[in-house]
Amino acid sequence: MRDETTDTHCPYCALQCGMKLRAAPDSADGAERTVEVVERTEFPVNRGALCGKGRTAPAVLSSRVRLTGPLVRSHATGRLEEATWEEALRTIAEGLGRTRAEHGPDAVGVFGGGGLTNEKAYTLGKFARVALGTSQIDYNGRFCMSSAAAAHTRAFGLDRGLPFPLEDIPRTGCVILVGSNLAETMPPALRYLTELKENGGRLIVVDPRRTRTAEQADLHLAPRPGTDLALALGLLHIVVAEGRTDDAFIGERTAGWPEARAAAMAHWPELVERITGVGVPRLREAARMFCDAPTGMVLTARGPEQQSKGTDTVGAWINLCLATGRAGRPLSGYGCLTGQGNGQGGREHGQKADQLPGYRKLDDPAARAHVAEVWGVPPESLPGPGRSAYELLDALGRDVKSLLLMGSNPVVSAPRAAHVEERLRSLDFLAVADVVLSETAALADVVLPVTQWAEETGTMTNLEGRVLLRRRALTPPAGVRSDLEVLHALAALLGHEKGFPTDAEEVFDELRRASAGGPADYSGITYRRIAEEDGVFWPCPDGAGEAPHPGTPRLFLDRFATPDGLARFVPVTHRPAAEEPDAEYPVLLTTGRVVAQYQSGAQTRRVDELTAAAPGPFVELHPQMAERLGVAEGDPVAVVSRRGRAEGPARVTNGIRPDTVFMPFHWPGAGRVNTVTNPALDPTSRMPEFKVCAVRVEVAGRGPEAGTG
């Protein structure tokens, strides 16, 4: 390869920051090539800025940290041992095929990931439903923004993370940021909030911790974890009581206001103060700050969404936007800050248990007929909706006997993680395709090494709904194949020699046809257009010979995506978290991320620079709790719930509520906090309650008698 640069995107979060890669020429002696990240200043999302994860992303391309050949578990030794591709693929096909023959197609499960390209997510969904005939497919994106997606669809008729481009954020009058720490989760995006304030806009941050992001706020509200729903309802109550609703907008562009108004009025400020711990004066200040601005936005992230009432919580914030006319207008609206790199596109095109490509519903006869025609199969052959992500993992070893898993590490990332690990171990057969030997891959019967972001071409859809092109910059190692090649080979071994192309652009062209006419219509998007336009916003239907559709950076300006074009208020009422503190577990736990690590850490924990910056888990607690426990900064403490325990050194700070502790979720072993978290599910989105559960805090190595927080 010549010493030149290739335009591509960061492999991590949903910003999908633009970058260039420069790979040194191929080495004659077989030594690894040096891959350098170069700024791509012209890309509008990040304008060249990258966080430490993006800068160091090429480190995972090294054969020293990645998988470079298939592994098959030996019957003789019980260990994973090197194997040929032919042996590995044959073993997987036989394992899945045997389960299907003995127990039926729904005994075979498929679990995907929010980091897979659109082409891979689309093909994985097709593989599950056509080659395997199973309904049992879901993906880890269910743990990302499913609550926001459900609320967005319920209110607006369509879900796209942000219904406006990021460039609109600095131009609005006021942003309420709920449950997001952009300074650590998406550092290049923090500049949008900095520019907002430089332009005279106001920033309100809602978070039980005083994070680096909260420190930038004009007003920081620190509610008790699990009470964001009450907080939003209290703000709407104040807006109504002070006569700050936009009655013209409500009358012309919404439906359902009387019922939503009545529900909000049951949450008077003093009641909300008792529930949330946020004082009435601060509630009134927040409501007035939002309403005094000529335009405004509410942006949510995992804080309010990863709750057993996440859909209703997001719905309450949407109701606040609708009641004040902050939706369907320029520089205003509700948006969700998607987390995973392709959390948006990954669910639009078939990994999610209830969806077909183009955001079509699997139980819609017209949708089934359209997609079946593209796939060349009878509509009645397509299985119906299956289990959601946690429910699928919980069924392993019982109803689901074998599993194909791609691009996910649920041993670390799933709630009640020790239980999920137990279910994975109980399977008759487990196959994993991944870049590294993750904690989940280490349990598999077969592990397949697959290509990475810099070694393959494919599209991603970022949090704005901008479809992007990641280009291949270098040749993968000889023992590595792409996920598309894996699915093609497995489909052939299972009797489907056609219908599973290995060329990404060919797959994308089929995806375009499958999505045509659906809510997430990609039919007018091509690789050439993406390259020329720095991405194309969906929906973008095919112009059918007319002028190309320009894409849709801003949704809902003329009408909402409901049958009558009106947004829907949904009446919601506060309810407690699934698990409230009691005498045995008197403290609330919340979880999140740190800037140097990503998701389960399967890749970032293999980068020396990132590990040095964040070497392990910690327990963040208030000085009052530390004093009760008799611990100081750095002392080992344990966080214990009804499901398990996690340990880490104490980090004592005034930046957290006295009744709350925080742990990041990137590490396995003793610090695996998802051993502790509650798998209680939102009834609509099936989102687990990662963000709040009841725990006690102990001095590590001693029991409760040593004192608890």
XYZ file of C-alpha atoms in Angstrom:
709
model
C 0.000 0.000 0.000
C 1.249 3.454 -0.871
C 1.879 6.034 1.829
C -1.440 7.841 1.361
C -4.493 8.678 3.458
C -7.958 7.144 3.410
C -11.062 8.977 4.627
C -12.908 6.954 7.235
C -14.563 7.211 10.665
C -13.730 6.352 14.265
C -14.782 2.803 15.257
C -16.320 3.768 18.581
C -19.287 5.991 19.545
C -22.258 7.282 17.584
C -20.602 10.583 16.717
C -18.651 8.560 14.139
C -15.999 11.285 14.012
C -14.280 11.700 10.689
C -10.616 10.789 10.490
C -8.003 9.918 7.909
C -5.739 6.893 8.109
C -2.233 6.754 6.755
C -0.801 3.262 6.497
C 2.880 2.730 5.871
C 3.792 0.616 2.822
C 3.626 -3.159 3.113
C 6.684 -4.546 4.818
C 8.837 -7.047 2.916
C 9.830 -8.915 6.068
C 6.269 -9.385 7.316
C 6.530 -6.823 10.100
C 3.318 -5.058 11.021
C 2.572 -1.837 9.248
C 2.283 1.404 11.121
C -1.156 2.992 10.879
C -1.386 6.677 11.735
C -4.522 8.703 12.465
C -4.617 12.050 10.627
C -7.093 14.860 11.265
C -9.980 15.150 8.832
C -10.849 18.751 9.472
C -13.404 19.061 6.703
C -15.815 16.521 8.209
C -18.572 18.605 9.863
C -19.380 16.479 12.925
C -16.001 16.764 14.666
C -14.003 19.123 12.416
C -10.884 17.087 13.025
C -11.198 16.779 16.814
C -10.795 13.288 18.278
C -10.791 11.860 21.785
C -8.094 9.542 23.069
C -10.021 6.471 21.979
C -10.181 7.674 18.390
C -6.516 8.673 18.300
C -5.403 5.271 19.580
C -7.887 3.139 17.620
C -5.196 1.671 15.303
C -3.581 -0.045 18.315
C -6.271 -2.743 18.203
C -5.309 -3.539 14.596
C -2.118 -5.091 15.929
C -1.825 -8.879 15.848
C -0.477 -8.643 19.398
C -3.949 -7.888 20.768
C -6.368 -9.261 18.180
C -7.487 -12.634 16.909
C -5.707 -13.758 13.729
C -7.099 -17.257 13.220
C -10.144 -19.398 14.064
C -10.330 -21.265 17.369
C -12.298 -24.451 18.051
C -12.740 -25.995 21.482
C -11.074 -29.364 21.691
C -13.156 -32.262 23.003
C -9.970 -33.804 24.357
C -8.520 -30.846 26.262
C -11.536 -28.555 26.685
C -9.410 -25.646 25.476
C -9.790 -23.362 22.471
C -7.240 -24.446 19.897
C -6.207 -23.181 16.470
C -8.227 -24.552 13.561
C -8.721 -24.013 9.858
C -11.513 -21.843 8.571
C -13.109 -24.850 6.925
C -13.138 -26.773 10.213
C -14.469 -23.798 12.185
C -17.266 -22.980 9.749
C -18.271 -26.630 9.421
C -18.406 -26.963 13.210
C -20.694 -23.929 13.490
C -23.014 -25.089 10.713
C -23.232 -28.547 12.276
C -23.862 -27.131 15.750
C -26.607 -24.752 14.657
C -28.074 -27.284 12.235
C -28.165 -30.033 14.853
C -30.032 -27.802 17.301
C -32.509 -26.748 14.637
C -33.147 -30.364 13.613
C -33.607 -31.613 17.184
C -35.463 -28.691 18.781
C -36.807 -26.490 15.968
C -35.560 -23.204 14.491
C -36.421 -21.078 17.526
C -33.976 -23.105 19.612
C -31.234 -21.311 17.660
C -30.505 -17.722 18.717
C -28.603 -14.868 17.105
C -27.221 -11.926 19.080
C -25.757 -8.918 17.260
C -24.056 -5.664 18.081
C -24.527 -1.920 17.726
C -21.043 -1.594 16.237
C -21.787 -3.671 13.141
C -22.060 -1.786 9.851
C -25.472 -1.427 8.233
C -24.505 -4.083 5.721
C -23.536 -6.578 8.429
C -26.581 -5.811 10.598
C -28.855 -6.231 7.573
C -27.230 -9.514 6.552
C -27.299 -10.872 10.107
C -31.045 -10.237 10.335
C -31.594 -11.863 6.950
C -29.401 -14.812 7.927
C -31.399 -15.399 11.117
C -34.778 -15.263 9.430
C -33.963 -16.931 6.097
C -30.989 -19.264 6.588
C -31.896 -20.316 10.141
C -35.635 -19.549 10.144
C -35.466 -18.336 13.739
C -37.330 -15.513 15.402
C -34.747 -15.398 18.199
C -32.567 -12.450 17.195
C -31.823 -9.238 19.029
C -28.757 -7.118 19.727
C -26.959 -5.137 22.392
C -28.371 -1.890 20.999
C -31.494 -2.810 22.937
C -29.425 -1.719 25.965
C -28.615 1.628 24.325
C -31.565 3.763 23.245
C -34.579 1.483 22.934
C -36.564 3.522 25.481
C -35.953 6.728 23.574
C -36.831 4.978 20.325
C -40.130 3.732 21.753
C -41.060 7.147 23.151
C -39.980 8.938 19.978
C -42.125 6.628 17.846
C -45.082 6.886 20.211
C -45.035 10.689 20.127
C -43.788 11.511 16.633
C -44.489 8.370 14.598
C -40.803 7.928 13.773
C -37.592 7.452 15.687
C -34.278 8.970 14.709
C -31.811 9.756 17.478
C -31.575 13.450 16.649
C -34.276 14.857 14.356
C -31.906 17.728 13.573
C -28.168 17.933 12.840
C -25.679 18.572 15.616
C -24.881 21.947 14.075
C -28.285 23.225 15.269
C -27.474 22.741 18.955
C -25.241 25.827 19.386
C -27.891 27.968 17.683
C -30.801 27.151 19.980
C -31.728 29.226 23.036
C -31.666 26.621 25.796
C -30.665 22.962 26.069
C -31.797 20.621 28.832
C -29.307 17.761 28.859
C -30.660 14.798 30.819
C -28.448 11.956 31.999
C -25.496 12.553 29.689
C -21.852 13.223 30.455
C -20.690 14.280 27.001
C -17.310 15.389 28.315
C -16.441 11.739 28.910
C -18.726 9.761 26.594
C -18.393 11.914 23.444
C -15.675 14.521 24.101
C -15.645 16.054 20.592
C -19.368 16.836 20.994
C -18.780 18.998 24.062
C -17.841 21.876 21.768
C -21.491 22.122 20.686
C -22.422 23.008 24.264
C -19.453 25.376 24.570
C -20.555 27.153 21.405
C -24.141 27.242 22.693
C -23.006 29.254 25.697
C -20.706 31.446 23.607
C -23.750 32.299 21.485
C -25.726 33.352 24.549
C -27.692 30.120 24.984
C -28.341 28.493 28.358
C -27.485 24.969 29.457
C -29.331 22.933 32.104
C -27.803 19.576 33.052
C -29.798 16.913 34.890
C -27.536 14.332 36.539
C -27.192 12.916 40.077
C -23.421 13.497 39.756
C -21.614 16.777 39.224
C -19.761 15.538 36.167
C -17.333 17.419 33.952
C -20.323 18.176 31.735
C -22.483 19.391 34.636
C -19.703 21.819 35.564
C -20.352 23.598 32.239
C -24.029 24.165 33.040
C -25.798 27.385 33.927
C -27.992 25.222 36.144
C -27.276 21.717 37.435
C -30.162 19.669 38.805
C -29.093 16.564 40.763
C -32.156 14.351 41.218
C -32.183 11.091 43.091
C -31.506 8.255 40.567
C -34.713 6.879 39.105
C -36.746 10.069 39.549
C -36.194 11.806 36.197
C -39.818 11.090 35.289
C -41.109 13.010 38.299
C -38.690 15.857 37.537
C -39.967 16.262 33.974
C -43.580 16.148 35.156
C -42.847 18.751 37.810
C -41.354 21.099 35.221
C -44.412 20.676 33.009
C -46.682 21.379 36.001
C -44.854 24.672 36.568
C -45.051 25.564 32.869
C -48.820 25.053 32.939
C -49.332 26.818 36.270
C -47.356 29.853 35.116
C -49.201 30.059 31.789
C -46.125 29.307 29.689
C -47.654 26.718 27.334
C -47.770 27.373 23.574
C -51.509 26.944 23.095
C -51.455 27.705 19.374
C -48.869 24.986 18.717
C -50.726 22.538 20.940
C -53.981 23.163 19.096
C -52.546 23.054 15.576
C -49.940 20.318 15.737
C -50.666 17.938 18.627
C -53.273 15.578 20.039
C -53.871 14.243 23.544
C -53.014 17.367 25.540
C -55.894 17.324 28.078
C -54.931 13.886 29.395
C -51.204 14.670 29.532
C -51.911 18.001 31.201
C -54.034 16.314 33.891
C -51.278 13.779 34.575
C -48.678 16.507 34.932
C -50.824 18.596 37.244
C -50.825 15.728 39.745
C -47.077 16.338 40.208
C -46.969 19.671 42.035
C -43.524 21.142 42.817
C -43.445 20.313 46.503
C -44.280 16.658 45.776
C -41.585 16.551 43.098
C -39.069 18.013 45.539
C -39.835 15.199 47.999
C -39.433 12.563 45.259
C -36.349 13.938 43.500
C -34.520 15.919 46.156
C -34.399 18.934 43.818
C -35.674 22.060 45.566
C -38.729 23.922 44.328
C -36.791 27.160 43.601
C -34.441 25.246 41.299
C -37.367 23.580 39.569
C -38.946 26.964 38.911
C -35.637 28.382 37.726
C -35.242 25.536 35.228
C -38.766 25.931 33.865
C -38.364 29.670 33.424
C -34.912 29.358 31.857
C -36.296 26.905 29.277
C -39.414 28.942 28.528
C -37.693 32.335 28.414
C -35.503 31.221 25.512
C -37.076 31.685 22.068
C -36.079 28.138 21.075
C -35.071 25.085 23.054
C -34.096 21.429 22.994
C -34.196 18.502 25.374
C -31.479 15.899 24.830
C -31.534 12.628 26.758
C -29.041 9.799 27.078
C -28.768 6.593 29.031
C -29.462 8.200 32.439
C -33.244 8.517 32.041
C -33.496 5.801 29.382
C -31.895 2.800 31.119
C -34.737 2.514 33.607
C -37.699 0.192 33.956
C -39.830 3.249 33.148
C -37.467 4.707 30.550
C -40.066 5.007 27.791
C -42.432 7.002 30.012
C -39.539 9.107 31.311
C -38.507 10.116 27.813
C -42.184 10.633 27.012
C -42.462 13.139 29.858
C -39.553 15.171 28.454
C -41.173 15.037 25.011
C -44.421 16.305 26.549
C -42.484 19.278 27.949
C -41.157 20.033 24.461
C -44.593 19.757 22.872
C -46.354 21.855 25.520
C -43.872 24.700 25.006
C -43.814 24.465 21.207
C -40.236 23.153 21.237
C -40.730 20.468 18.582
C -41.322 20.429 14.842
C -39.800 23.901 14.573
C -36.344 25.139 13.570
C -33.699 24.973 16.318
C -36.078 23.167 18.674
C -36.990 19.613 19.535
C -36.370 16.472 21.492
C -33.349 14.315 20.659
C -31.585 11.226 21.957
C -27.801 11.005 22.109
C -27.275 7.515 20.721
C -24.338 5.692 22.303
C -22.999 2.884 20.130
C -21.319 3.523 16.788
C -24.213 2.135 14.758
C -26.883 1.962 17.426
C -29.162 3.851 15.020
C -28.595 1.891 11.815
C -28.172 -1.395 13.642
C -31.805 -1.517 14.651
C -33.204 0.061 11.485
C -32.297 -2.851 9.271
C -33.120 -6.078 10.999
C -31.142 -6.991 14.133
C -33.951 -5.990 16.464
C -36.386 -8.749 17.428
C -39.463 -7.011 16.039
C -38.143 -5.098 13.027
C -37.404 -5.677 9.357
C -35.147 -3.487 7.187
C -36.239 0.107 6.737
C -37.648 0.257 10.267
C -40.565 -1.876 9.164
C -42.533 -3.779 11.792
C -42.165 -7.527 11.574
C -45.840 -8.132 12.330
C -47.025 -5.821 9.514
C -48.238 -7.976 6.574
C -47.335 -5.307 3.996
C -43.849 -4.949 5.448
C -43.340 -8.712 5.414
C -44.487 -8.923 1.809
C -42.166 -6.134 0.671
C -39.050 -7.524 2.351
C -39.869 -11.121 1.404
C -40.036 -10.084 -2.248
C -36.597 -8.474 -2.022
C -35.263 -11.597 -0.337
C -36.983 -13.961 -2.766
C -38.847 -15.933 -0.111
C -42.553 -16.410 0.704
C -43.813 -13.891 3.299
C -45.229 -16.708 5.400
C -41.743 -18.204 5.737
C -40.533 -15.242 7.787
C -40.792 -15.885 11.533
C -42.608 -13.460 13.802
C -41.146 -11.233 16.527
C -38.791 -12.879 18.993
C -37.439 -12.150 22.452
C -35.787 -8.865 23.405
C -32.073 -8.860 24.250
C -32.126 -9.652 27.965
C -35.030 -12.071 27.589
C -33.093 -13.861 24.855
C -29.987 -14.092 27.029
C -32.074 -15.300 29.961
C -33.557 -18.091 27.775
C -30.153 -19.503 26.805
C -29.676 -23.145 27.706
C -33.408 -23.588 28.201
C -35.561 -22.626 25.203
C -32.587 -21.414 23.148
C -29.982 -24.169 22.929
C -27.406 -22.694 20.509
C -26.282 -19.142 19.838
C -24.389 -17.269 17.133
C -23.045 -14.017 18.577
C -21.419 -11.182 16.616
C -19.821 -8.021 17.963
C -21.042 -8.083 21.554
C -19.680 -8.977 24.994
C -22.689 -9.642 27.254
C -20.575 -11.336 29.945
C -19.511 -7.803 30.888
C -22.232 -5.596 29.401
C -25.509 -7.335 30.245
C -27.420 -6.686 33.477
C -27.201 -9.416 36.110
C -24.046 -10.364 34.257
C -23.083 -13.380 36.375
C -26.460 -14.931 35.582
C -25.997 -14.195 31.867
C -22.551 -15.815 31.989
C -24.145 -18.882 33.601
C -26.756 -19.031 30.819
C -24.051 -18.774 28.137
C -22.131 -21.628 29.765
C -25.289 -23.774 29.743
C -25.685 -23.641 25.952
C -25.288 -26.756 23.844
C -23.291 -24.686 21.366
C -21.905 -21.124 21.229
C -20.147 -19.485 18.280
C -18.684 -15.990 18.495
C -17.333 -13.740 15.744
C -15.220 -10.899 17.111
C -12.051 -8.896 16.706
C -10.568 -9.876 20.081
C -10.951 -12.758 22.495
C -13.513 -11.052 24.699
C -14.787 -12.500 27.963
C -17.776 -13.866 26.023
C -15.672 -15.273 23.180
C -13.567 -17.133 25.741
C -16.662 -19.248 26.570
C -17.387 -20.214 22.957
C -17.090 -23.548 21.198
C -15.901 -21.737 18.070
C -14.377 -18.265 17.768
C -14.032 -16.594 14.373
C -11.614 -13.672 13.856
C -13.236 -10.945 11.772
C -12.126 -7.748 10.092
C -12.123 -4.366 11.771
C -13.225 -0.877 10.769
C -9.968 -0.019 8.946
C -9.946 -3.306 7.023
C -13.412 -3.195 5.504
C -15.800 -0.908 3.680
C -19.317 -0.320 4.937
C -21.825 2.263 6.086
C -22.734 3.487 9.561
C -25.586 5.752 10.646
C -24.583 8.242 13.313
C -26.708 9.819 16.030
C -27.970 12.520 13.622
C -29.308 9.960 11.134
C -26.394 10.767 8.815
C -25.418 7.689 6.780
C -21.616 7.552 6.519
C -19.057 5.512 4.590
C -16.184 3.786 6.340
C -13.568 2.889 3.748
C -11.075 0.065 3.757
C -7.624 1.493 4.396
C -5.504 -1.653 4.661
C -5.549 -5.377 4.000
C -6.561 -7.585 6.943
C -4.258 -10.332 8.187
C -4.335 -13.550 6.186
C -6.248 -15.508 8.836
C -9.080 -12.984 9.180
C -12.334 -12.781 7.196
C -15.181 -10.289 7.124
C -18.510 -10.901 8.844
C -20.141 -10.867 5.406
C -17.841 -13.690 4.281
C -18.677 -15.611 7.454
C -22.436 -15.295 6.939
C -22.108 -16.152 3.236
C -20.189 -19.337 4.051
C -22.501 -20.394 6.885
C -25.596 -19.780 4.769
C -24.143 -21.963 2.005
C -23.396 -24.759 4.465
C -26.987 -24.490 5.694
C -28.350 -24.839 2.166
C -28.620 -21.204 1.039
C -25.865 -20.759 -1.516
C -27.390 -17.567 -2.940
C -28.688 -14.405 -1.325
C -25.780 -13.581 0.980
C -23.266 -11.443 -0.965
C -19.813 -10.730 0.411
C -19.364 -7.353 -1.290
C -20.517 -4.537 1.007
C -21.769 -2.246 -1.751
C -23.798 -5.084 -3.258
C -25.362 -5.689 0.153
C -26.081 -1.970 0.556
C -27.851 -1.864 -2.798
C -30.100 -4.705 -1.621
C -30.633 -2.895 1.697
C -31.726 0.170 -0.283
C -34.392 -1.883 -2.040
C -35.523 -3.506 1.191
C -35.823 -0.134 2.954
C -37.620 1.622 0.063
C -40.910 3.101 1.202
C -40.237 2.299 4.859
C -39.863 4.824 7.672
C -36.049 4.607 7.409
C -35.871 4.866 3.631
C -32.301 4.594 2.311
C -33.256 3.913 -1.311
C -31.908 7.254 -2.573
C -28.541 6.873 -0.805
C -25.520 5.506 -2.639
C -21.868 5.068 -1.752
C -21.018 7.771 -4.279
C -23.433 10.273 -2.725
C -22.191 9.560 0.787
C -18.601 10.193 -0.293
C -19.446 13.397 -2.140
C -21.760 14.887 0.501
C -20.051 13.923 3.789
C -22.964 11.634 4.491
C -26.665 11.661 3.623
C -29.488 12.028 6.148
C -32.330 9.535 5.997
C -35.136 9.366 5.022
C -33.871 9.729 1.477
C -36.178 8.011 -1.019
C -35.099 7.237 -4.551
C -36.115 9.990 -6.939
C -36.979 7.391 -9.624
C -35.386 9.340 -12.435
C -36.264 12.763 -11.077
C -33.850 15.053 -9.226
C -32.188 13.152 -6.368
C -33.808 13.551 -2.984
C -31.575 15.810 -0.853
C -31.954 13.755 2.317
C -33.664 15.011 5.464
C -31.402 16.730 8.000
C -34.398 18.131 9.887
C -37.509 16.091 10.554
C -41.067 17.149 11.438
C -40.874 20.804 10.328
C -44.044 20.452 8.238
C -45.750 17.505 9.873
C -45.006 14.674 12.239
C -44.753 11.112 10.938
C -48.135 10.048 12.326
C -51.118 9.237 10.083
C -52.706 12.665 10.692
C -49.409 14.564 10.980
C -50.015 15.461 14.641
C -47.627 14.737 17.489
C -49.070 12.712 20.332
C -48.973 13.725 23.970
C -48.870 10.584 26.106
C -50.090 10.882 29.707
C -47.482 9.449 32.072
C -47.218 9.258 35.845
C -44.201 8.845 38.089
C -43.639 5.444 39.638
C -40.729 4.213 41.748
C -37.786 2.284 40.397
C -38.222 -1.475 40.283
C -36.011 -1.723 43.365
C -36.053 0.942 46.055
C -33.617 1.162 49.010
C -34.517 -0.575 52.245
C -32.837 -1.377 55.547
C -30.642 -4.116 54.026
C -29.773 -2.228 50.833
C -30.023 1.456 51.791
C -28.030 3.083 48.965
C -28.735 3.748 45.272
C -26.257 2.622 42.629
C -25.957 4.266 39.227
C -23.540 3.337 36.460
C -21.832 4.939 33.496
C -18.669 5.388 31.477
C -15.253 7.022 31.750
C -13.496 8.902 28.989
C -10.644 6.445 28.383
C -12.725 3.285 27.993
C -15.588 2.226 25.745
C -18.552 -0.065 26.441
C -17.392 -3.447 27.818
C -13.780 -2.420 27.230
C -13.081 -5.512 25.122
C -11.025 -3.385 22.720
C -9.993 -0.296 24.704
C -8.647 -2.364 27.616
C -6.071 -3.685 25.152
C -4.672 -0.201 24.408
C -1.808 0.670 26.761
C -2.397 4.435 26.668
C -6.065 4.033 27.575
C -5.398 1.459 30.264
C -2.846 3.779 31.846
C -5.432 6.565 31.924
C -8.189 4.360 33.376
C -6.680 1.135 34.728
C -9.703 -0.213 36.525
C -13.066 0.284 38.196
C -13.751 2.531 41.159
C -16.600 3.352 43.517
C -17.522 7.023 43.637
C -19.133 8.026 46.934
C -19.866 11.143 48.957
C -17.655 12.145 51.928
C -20.556 11.564 54.316
C -20.820 7.947 53.206
C -17.046 7.521 53.317
C -17.037 8.799 56.897
C -19.795 6.371 57.920
C -17.828 3.508 56.378
C -14.535 4.686 57.812
C -12.801 4.649 54.421
C -10.533 7.129 52.702
C -9.637 7.806 49.081
C -8.330 4.627 47.464
C -9.504 2.187 50.133
C -11.136 -0.975 48.740
C -14.923 -1.055 49.005
C -17.617 -3.414 47.767
C -21.021 -2.615 46.294
C -23.484 -5.409 47.043
C -26.997 -5.992 45.671
C -29.441 -8.890 45.769
C -27.731 -10.250 42.630
C -24.029 -9.987 43.418
C -21.130 -7.733 44.360
C -18.541 -5.574 42.655
C -15.397 -4.110 44.168
C -13.150 -1.146 43.537
C -11.151 1.563 45.280
C -13.129 4.385 46.854
C -13.183 7.696 45.022
C -14.453 10.264 47.523
C -16.089 13.351 46.022
C -18.621 16.050 46.809
C -19.822 15.699 43.216
C -22.274 12.910 43.964
C -25.398 12.762 46.077
C -24.902 11.435 49.643
C -27.454 8.662 49.010
C -25.860 7.435 45.780
C -22.766 5.588 44.580
C -21.441 5.353 41.032
C -19.396 2.694 39.243
C -18.232 2.530 35.601
C -19.050 -0.650 33.685
C -16.027 -1.364 31.473
C -14.269 -4.073 33.490
C -14.699 -7.814 34.135
C -13.615 -9.655 37.266
C -14.219 -8.307 40.762
C -15.096 -4.869 39.365
C -17.835 -6.143 37.036
C -20.602 -3.816 38.163
C -23.215 -5.407 35.905
C -23.118 -8.373 38.260
C -24.983 -6.033 40.600
C -27.409 -4.236 38.253
C -31.101 -5.037 38.011
C -32.526 -6.741 34.880
C -36.017 -5.329 35.524
C -37.379 -4.399 32.083
C -39.317 -1.446 30.743
C -42.684 -2.905 29.668
C -42.555 -1.150 26.294
C -38.906 -0.960 25.232
C -37.652 -4.014 27.180
C -34.746 -1.879 28.385
C -33.097 -3.198 31.573
C -32.785 -0.896 34.578
C -29.012 -0.375 34.479
C -29.156 3.084 35.992
C -30.682 2.459 39.394
C -30.806 -0.354 41.928
C -30.615 -0.771 45.699
C -27.228 -1.713 47.161
C -25.201 -1.582 50.319
C -21.587 -0.460 50.436
C -19.063 -2.346 52.553
C -15.385 -2.191 53.293
C -13.986 -4.852 50.956
C -12.945 -7.990 52.747
C -15.301 -7.335 55.622
C -18.988 -7.961 55.987
C -21.849 -5.616 56.850
C -20.892 -5.665 60.504
C -17.896 -3.478 59.584
C -20.273 -0.680 58.735
C -22.281 0.032 55.618
C -23.286 3.057 53.623
